[in-house]
PDB file of C-alpha atoms in Angstrom:
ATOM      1  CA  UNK A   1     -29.072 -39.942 -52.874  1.00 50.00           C
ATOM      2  CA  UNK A   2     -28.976 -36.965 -55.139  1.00 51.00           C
ATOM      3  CA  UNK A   3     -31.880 -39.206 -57.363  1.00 45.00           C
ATOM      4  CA  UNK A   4     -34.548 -38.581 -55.030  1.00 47.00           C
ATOM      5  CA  UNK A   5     -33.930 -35.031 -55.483  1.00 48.00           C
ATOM      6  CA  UNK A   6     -35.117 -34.993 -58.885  1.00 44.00           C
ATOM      7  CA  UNK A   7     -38.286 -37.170 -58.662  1.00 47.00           C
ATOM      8  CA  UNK A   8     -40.530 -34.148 -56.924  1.00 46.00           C
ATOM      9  CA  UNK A   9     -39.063 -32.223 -60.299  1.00 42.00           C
ATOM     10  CA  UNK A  10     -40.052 -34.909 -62.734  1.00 41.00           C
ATOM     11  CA  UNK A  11     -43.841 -35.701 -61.334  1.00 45.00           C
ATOM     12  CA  UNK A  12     -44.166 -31.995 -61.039  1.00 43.00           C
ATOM     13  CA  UNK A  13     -43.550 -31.760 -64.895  1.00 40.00           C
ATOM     14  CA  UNK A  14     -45.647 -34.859 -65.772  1.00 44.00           C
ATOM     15  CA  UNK A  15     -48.371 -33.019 -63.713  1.00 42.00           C
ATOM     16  CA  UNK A  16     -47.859 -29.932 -65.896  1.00 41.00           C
ATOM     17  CA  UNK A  17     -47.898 -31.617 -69.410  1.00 43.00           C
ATOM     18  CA  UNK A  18     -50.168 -33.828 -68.628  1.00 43.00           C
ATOM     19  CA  UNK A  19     -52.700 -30.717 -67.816  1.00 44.00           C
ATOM     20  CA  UNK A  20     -51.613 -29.004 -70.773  1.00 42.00           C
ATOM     21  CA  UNK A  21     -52.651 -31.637 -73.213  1.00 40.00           C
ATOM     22  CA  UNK A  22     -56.237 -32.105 -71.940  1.00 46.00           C
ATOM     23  CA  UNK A  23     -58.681 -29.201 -72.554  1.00 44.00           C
ATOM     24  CA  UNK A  24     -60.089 -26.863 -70.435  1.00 49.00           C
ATOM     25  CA  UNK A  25     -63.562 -27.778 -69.067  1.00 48.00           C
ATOM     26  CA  UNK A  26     -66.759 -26.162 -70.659  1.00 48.00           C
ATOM     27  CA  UNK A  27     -67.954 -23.205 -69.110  1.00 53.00           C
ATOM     28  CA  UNK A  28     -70.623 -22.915 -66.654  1.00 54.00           C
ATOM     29  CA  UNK A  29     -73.876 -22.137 -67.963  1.00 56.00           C
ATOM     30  CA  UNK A  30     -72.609 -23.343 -71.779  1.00 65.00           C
ATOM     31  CA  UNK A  31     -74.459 -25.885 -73.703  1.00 76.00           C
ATOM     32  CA  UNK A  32     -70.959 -28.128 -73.801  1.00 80.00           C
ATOM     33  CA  UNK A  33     -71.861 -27.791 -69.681  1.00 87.00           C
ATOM     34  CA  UNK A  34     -75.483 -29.759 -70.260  1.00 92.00           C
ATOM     35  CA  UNK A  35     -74.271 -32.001 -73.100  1.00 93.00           C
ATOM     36  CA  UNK A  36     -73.076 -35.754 -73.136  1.00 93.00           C
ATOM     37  CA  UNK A  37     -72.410 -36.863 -76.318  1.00 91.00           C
ATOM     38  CA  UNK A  38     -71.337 -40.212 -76.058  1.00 88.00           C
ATOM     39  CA  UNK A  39     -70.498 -40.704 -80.044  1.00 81.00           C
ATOM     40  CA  UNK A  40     -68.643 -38.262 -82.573  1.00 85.00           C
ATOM     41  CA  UNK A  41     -71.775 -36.284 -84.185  1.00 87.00           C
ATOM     42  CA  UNK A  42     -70.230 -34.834 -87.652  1.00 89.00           C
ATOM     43  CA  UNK A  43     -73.694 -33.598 -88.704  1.00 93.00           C
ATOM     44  CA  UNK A  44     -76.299 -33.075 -85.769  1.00 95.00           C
ATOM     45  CA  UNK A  45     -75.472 -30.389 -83.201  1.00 94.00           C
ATOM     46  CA  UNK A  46     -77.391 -28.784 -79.852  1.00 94.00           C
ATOM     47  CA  UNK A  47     -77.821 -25.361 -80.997  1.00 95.00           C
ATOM     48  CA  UNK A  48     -79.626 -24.148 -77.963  1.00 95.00           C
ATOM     49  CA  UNK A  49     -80.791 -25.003 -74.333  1.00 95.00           C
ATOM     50  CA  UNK A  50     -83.925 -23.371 -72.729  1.00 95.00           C
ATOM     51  CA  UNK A  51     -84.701 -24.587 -68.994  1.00 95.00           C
ATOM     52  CA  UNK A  52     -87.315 -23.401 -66.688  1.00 96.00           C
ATOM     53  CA  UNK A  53     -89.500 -24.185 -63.497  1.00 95.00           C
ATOM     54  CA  UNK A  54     -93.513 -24.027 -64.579  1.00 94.00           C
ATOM     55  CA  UNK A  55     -95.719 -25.255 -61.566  1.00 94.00           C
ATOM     56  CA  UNK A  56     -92.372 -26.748 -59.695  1.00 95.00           C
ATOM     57  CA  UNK A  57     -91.443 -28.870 -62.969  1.00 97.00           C
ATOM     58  CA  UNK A  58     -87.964 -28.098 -64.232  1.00 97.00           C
ATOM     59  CA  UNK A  59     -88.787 -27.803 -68.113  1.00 97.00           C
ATOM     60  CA  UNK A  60     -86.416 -28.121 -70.390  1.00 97.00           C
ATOM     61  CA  UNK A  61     -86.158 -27.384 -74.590  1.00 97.00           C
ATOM     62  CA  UNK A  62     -83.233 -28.625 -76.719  1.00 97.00           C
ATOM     63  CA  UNK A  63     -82.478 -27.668 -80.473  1.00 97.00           C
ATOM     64  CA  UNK A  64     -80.941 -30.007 -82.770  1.00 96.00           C
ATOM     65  CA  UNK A  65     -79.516 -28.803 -85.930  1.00 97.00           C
ATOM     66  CA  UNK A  66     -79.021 -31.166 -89.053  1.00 96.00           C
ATOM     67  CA  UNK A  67     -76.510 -29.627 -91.353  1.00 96.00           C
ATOM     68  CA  UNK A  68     -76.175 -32.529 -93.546  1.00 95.00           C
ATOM     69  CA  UNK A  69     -77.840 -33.468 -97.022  1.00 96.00           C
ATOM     70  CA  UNK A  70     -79.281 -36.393 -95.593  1.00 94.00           C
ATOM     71  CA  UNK A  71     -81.539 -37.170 -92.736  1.00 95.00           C
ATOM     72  CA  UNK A  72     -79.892 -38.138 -89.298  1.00 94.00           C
ATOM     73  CA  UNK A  73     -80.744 -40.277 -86.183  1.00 94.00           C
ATOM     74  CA  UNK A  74     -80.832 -39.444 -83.204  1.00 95.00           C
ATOM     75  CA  UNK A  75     -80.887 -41.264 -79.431  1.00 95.00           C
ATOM     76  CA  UNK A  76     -81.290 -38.984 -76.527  1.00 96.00           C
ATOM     77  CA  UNK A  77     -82.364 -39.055 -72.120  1.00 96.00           C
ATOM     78  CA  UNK A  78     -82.024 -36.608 -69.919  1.00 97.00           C
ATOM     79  CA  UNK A  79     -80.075 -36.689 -66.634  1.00 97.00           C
ATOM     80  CA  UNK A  80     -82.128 -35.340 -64.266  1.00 97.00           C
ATOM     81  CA  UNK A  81     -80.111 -34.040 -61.056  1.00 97.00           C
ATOM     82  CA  UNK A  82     -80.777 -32.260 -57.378  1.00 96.00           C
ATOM     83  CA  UNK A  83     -79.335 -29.521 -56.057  1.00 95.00           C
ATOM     84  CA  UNK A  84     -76.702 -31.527 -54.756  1.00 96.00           C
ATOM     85  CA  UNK A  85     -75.974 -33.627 -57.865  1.00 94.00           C
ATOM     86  CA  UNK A  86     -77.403 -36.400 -57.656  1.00 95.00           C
ATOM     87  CA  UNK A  87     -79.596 -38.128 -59.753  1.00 96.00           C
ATOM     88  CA  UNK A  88     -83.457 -38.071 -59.374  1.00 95.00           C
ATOM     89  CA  UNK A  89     -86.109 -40.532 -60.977  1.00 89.00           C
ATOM     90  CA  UNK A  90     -83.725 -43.462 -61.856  1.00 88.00           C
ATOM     91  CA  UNK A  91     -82.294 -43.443 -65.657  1.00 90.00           C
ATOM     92  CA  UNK A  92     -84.438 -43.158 -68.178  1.00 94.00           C
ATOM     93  CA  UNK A  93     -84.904 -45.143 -71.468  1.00 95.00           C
ATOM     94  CA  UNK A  94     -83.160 -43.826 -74.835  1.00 96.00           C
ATOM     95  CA  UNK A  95     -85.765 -41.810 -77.148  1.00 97.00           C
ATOM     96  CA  UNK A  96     -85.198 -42.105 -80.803  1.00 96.00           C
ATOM     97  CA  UNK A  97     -85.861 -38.511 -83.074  1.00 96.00           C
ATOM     98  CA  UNK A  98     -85.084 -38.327 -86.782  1.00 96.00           C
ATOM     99  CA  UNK A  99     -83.721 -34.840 -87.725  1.00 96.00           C
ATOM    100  CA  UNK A 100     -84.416 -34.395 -91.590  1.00 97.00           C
ATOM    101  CA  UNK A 101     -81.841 -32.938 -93.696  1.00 96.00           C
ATOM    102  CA  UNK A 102     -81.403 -29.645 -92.758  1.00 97.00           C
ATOM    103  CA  UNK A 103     -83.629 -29.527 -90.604  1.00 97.00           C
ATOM    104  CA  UNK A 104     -84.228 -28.189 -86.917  1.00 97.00           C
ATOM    105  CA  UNK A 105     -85.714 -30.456 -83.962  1.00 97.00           C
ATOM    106  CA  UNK A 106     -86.725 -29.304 -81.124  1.00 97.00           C
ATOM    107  CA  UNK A 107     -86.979 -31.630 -77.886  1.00 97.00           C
ATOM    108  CA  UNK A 108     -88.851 -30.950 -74.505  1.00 97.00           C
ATOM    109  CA  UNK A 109     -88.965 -32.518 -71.414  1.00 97.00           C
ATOM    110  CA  UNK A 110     -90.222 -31.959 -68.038  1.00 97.00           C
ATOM    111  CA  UNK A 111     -88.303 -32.936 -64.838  1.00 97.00           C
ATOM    112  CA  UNK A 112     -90.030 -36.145 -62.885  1.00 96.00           C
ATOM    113  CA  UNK A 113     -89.902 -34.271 -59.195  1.00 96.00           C
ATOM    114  CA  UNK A 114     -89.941 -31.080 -57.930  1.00 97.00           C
ATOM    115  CA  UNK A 115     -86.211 -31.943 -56.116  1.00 97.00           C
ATOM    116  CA  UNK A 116     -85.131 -31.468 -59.969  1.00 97.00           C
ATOM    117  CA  UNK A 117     -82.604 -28.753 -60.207  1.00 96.00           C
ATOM    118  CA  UNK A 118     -80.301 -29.138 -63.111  1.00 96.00           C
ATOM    119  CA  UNK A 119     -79.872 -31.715 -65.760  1.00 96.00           C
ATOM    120  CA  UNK A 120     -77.702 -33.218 -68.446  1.00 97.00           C
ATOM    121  CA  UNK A 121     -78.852 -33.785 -71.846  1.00 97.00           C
ATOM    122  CA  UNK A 122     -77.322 -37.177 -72.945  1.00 96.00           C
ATOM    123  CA  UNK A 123     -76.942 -37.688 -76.972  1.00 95.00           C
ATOM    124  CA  UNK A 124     -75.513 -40.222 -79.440  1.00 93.00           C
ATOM    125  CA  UNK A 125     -76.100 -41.243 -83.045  1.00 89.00           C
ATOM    126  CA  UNK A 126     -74.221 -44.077 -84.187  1.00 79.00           C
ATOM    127  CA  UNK A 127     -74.876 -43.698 -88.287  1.00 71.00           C
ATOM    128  CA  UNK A 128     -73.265 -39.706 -87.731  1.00 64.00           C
ATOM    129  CA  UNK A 129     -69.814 -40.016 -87.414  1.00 60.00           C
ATOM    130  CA  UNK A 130     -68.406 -38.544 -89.992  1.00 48.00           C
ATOM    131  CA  UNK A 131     -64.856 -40.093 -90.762  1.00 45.00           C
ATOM    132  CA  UNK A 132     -64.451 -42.089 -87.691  1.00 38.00           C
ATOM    133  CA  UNK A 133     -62.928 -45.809 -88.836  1.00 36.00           C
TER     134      UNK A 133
END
């Protein structure tokens, strides 16, 4: 009897360390807030977001930053999404860029529908990952 008295107690505490260990989520408005990296990226970075509506289009500009020696691949799409969150103009297909060493790279894009509100820059490049095994 005096067991179930503990178990609001313990899940109460798993609740609270469990919280504790995961990080906080990325402020609104941040880049972190528009970027899904799906690999670790040791050596290309988004530096900077730029969005804006020009004749209805959500247009959007993304900066890459190479800070390694050597050049880097990247793959990249863009999540287009209503003002609801859902996704508009079906997924679209990975887009290669090489960054050279150093180097900046600027991408653009322009939103498929008017209904475009906000989006999600998706990035990964498999040959960056630093010291991952």
């Amino acid at each position: 009897m005096h067991l179930f008295k503990f178990i609001p107690l313990v899940i109460a505490l798993s609740l609270v360390s469990a919280c504790a260990s995961h990080k906080p989520p990325p402020r609104p408005g941040s880049i972190n807030a528009k970027v899904e990296q799906l690999s670790e990226m040791s050596y290309l970075q988004v530096t900077d977001l730029r969005a804006v509506k020009r004749n209805h289009l959500l247009t959007v500009q993304a900066e890459i930053n190479n800070t390694d020696s050597d050049n880097q691949q990247l793959y990249y799409r863009f999540k287009w999404l209503d003002a609801a969150g859902f996704a508009v103009g079906g997924e679209e297909a990975w887009k290669p860029v090489l960054v050279y060493a150093y180097q900046k790279q600027t991408l653009t894009a322009v939103a498929p529908s008017p209904q475009v509100t906000d989006f999600r820059l998706v990035v990964q490049s498999p040959d960056n990952t630093g010291d991952l095994p």
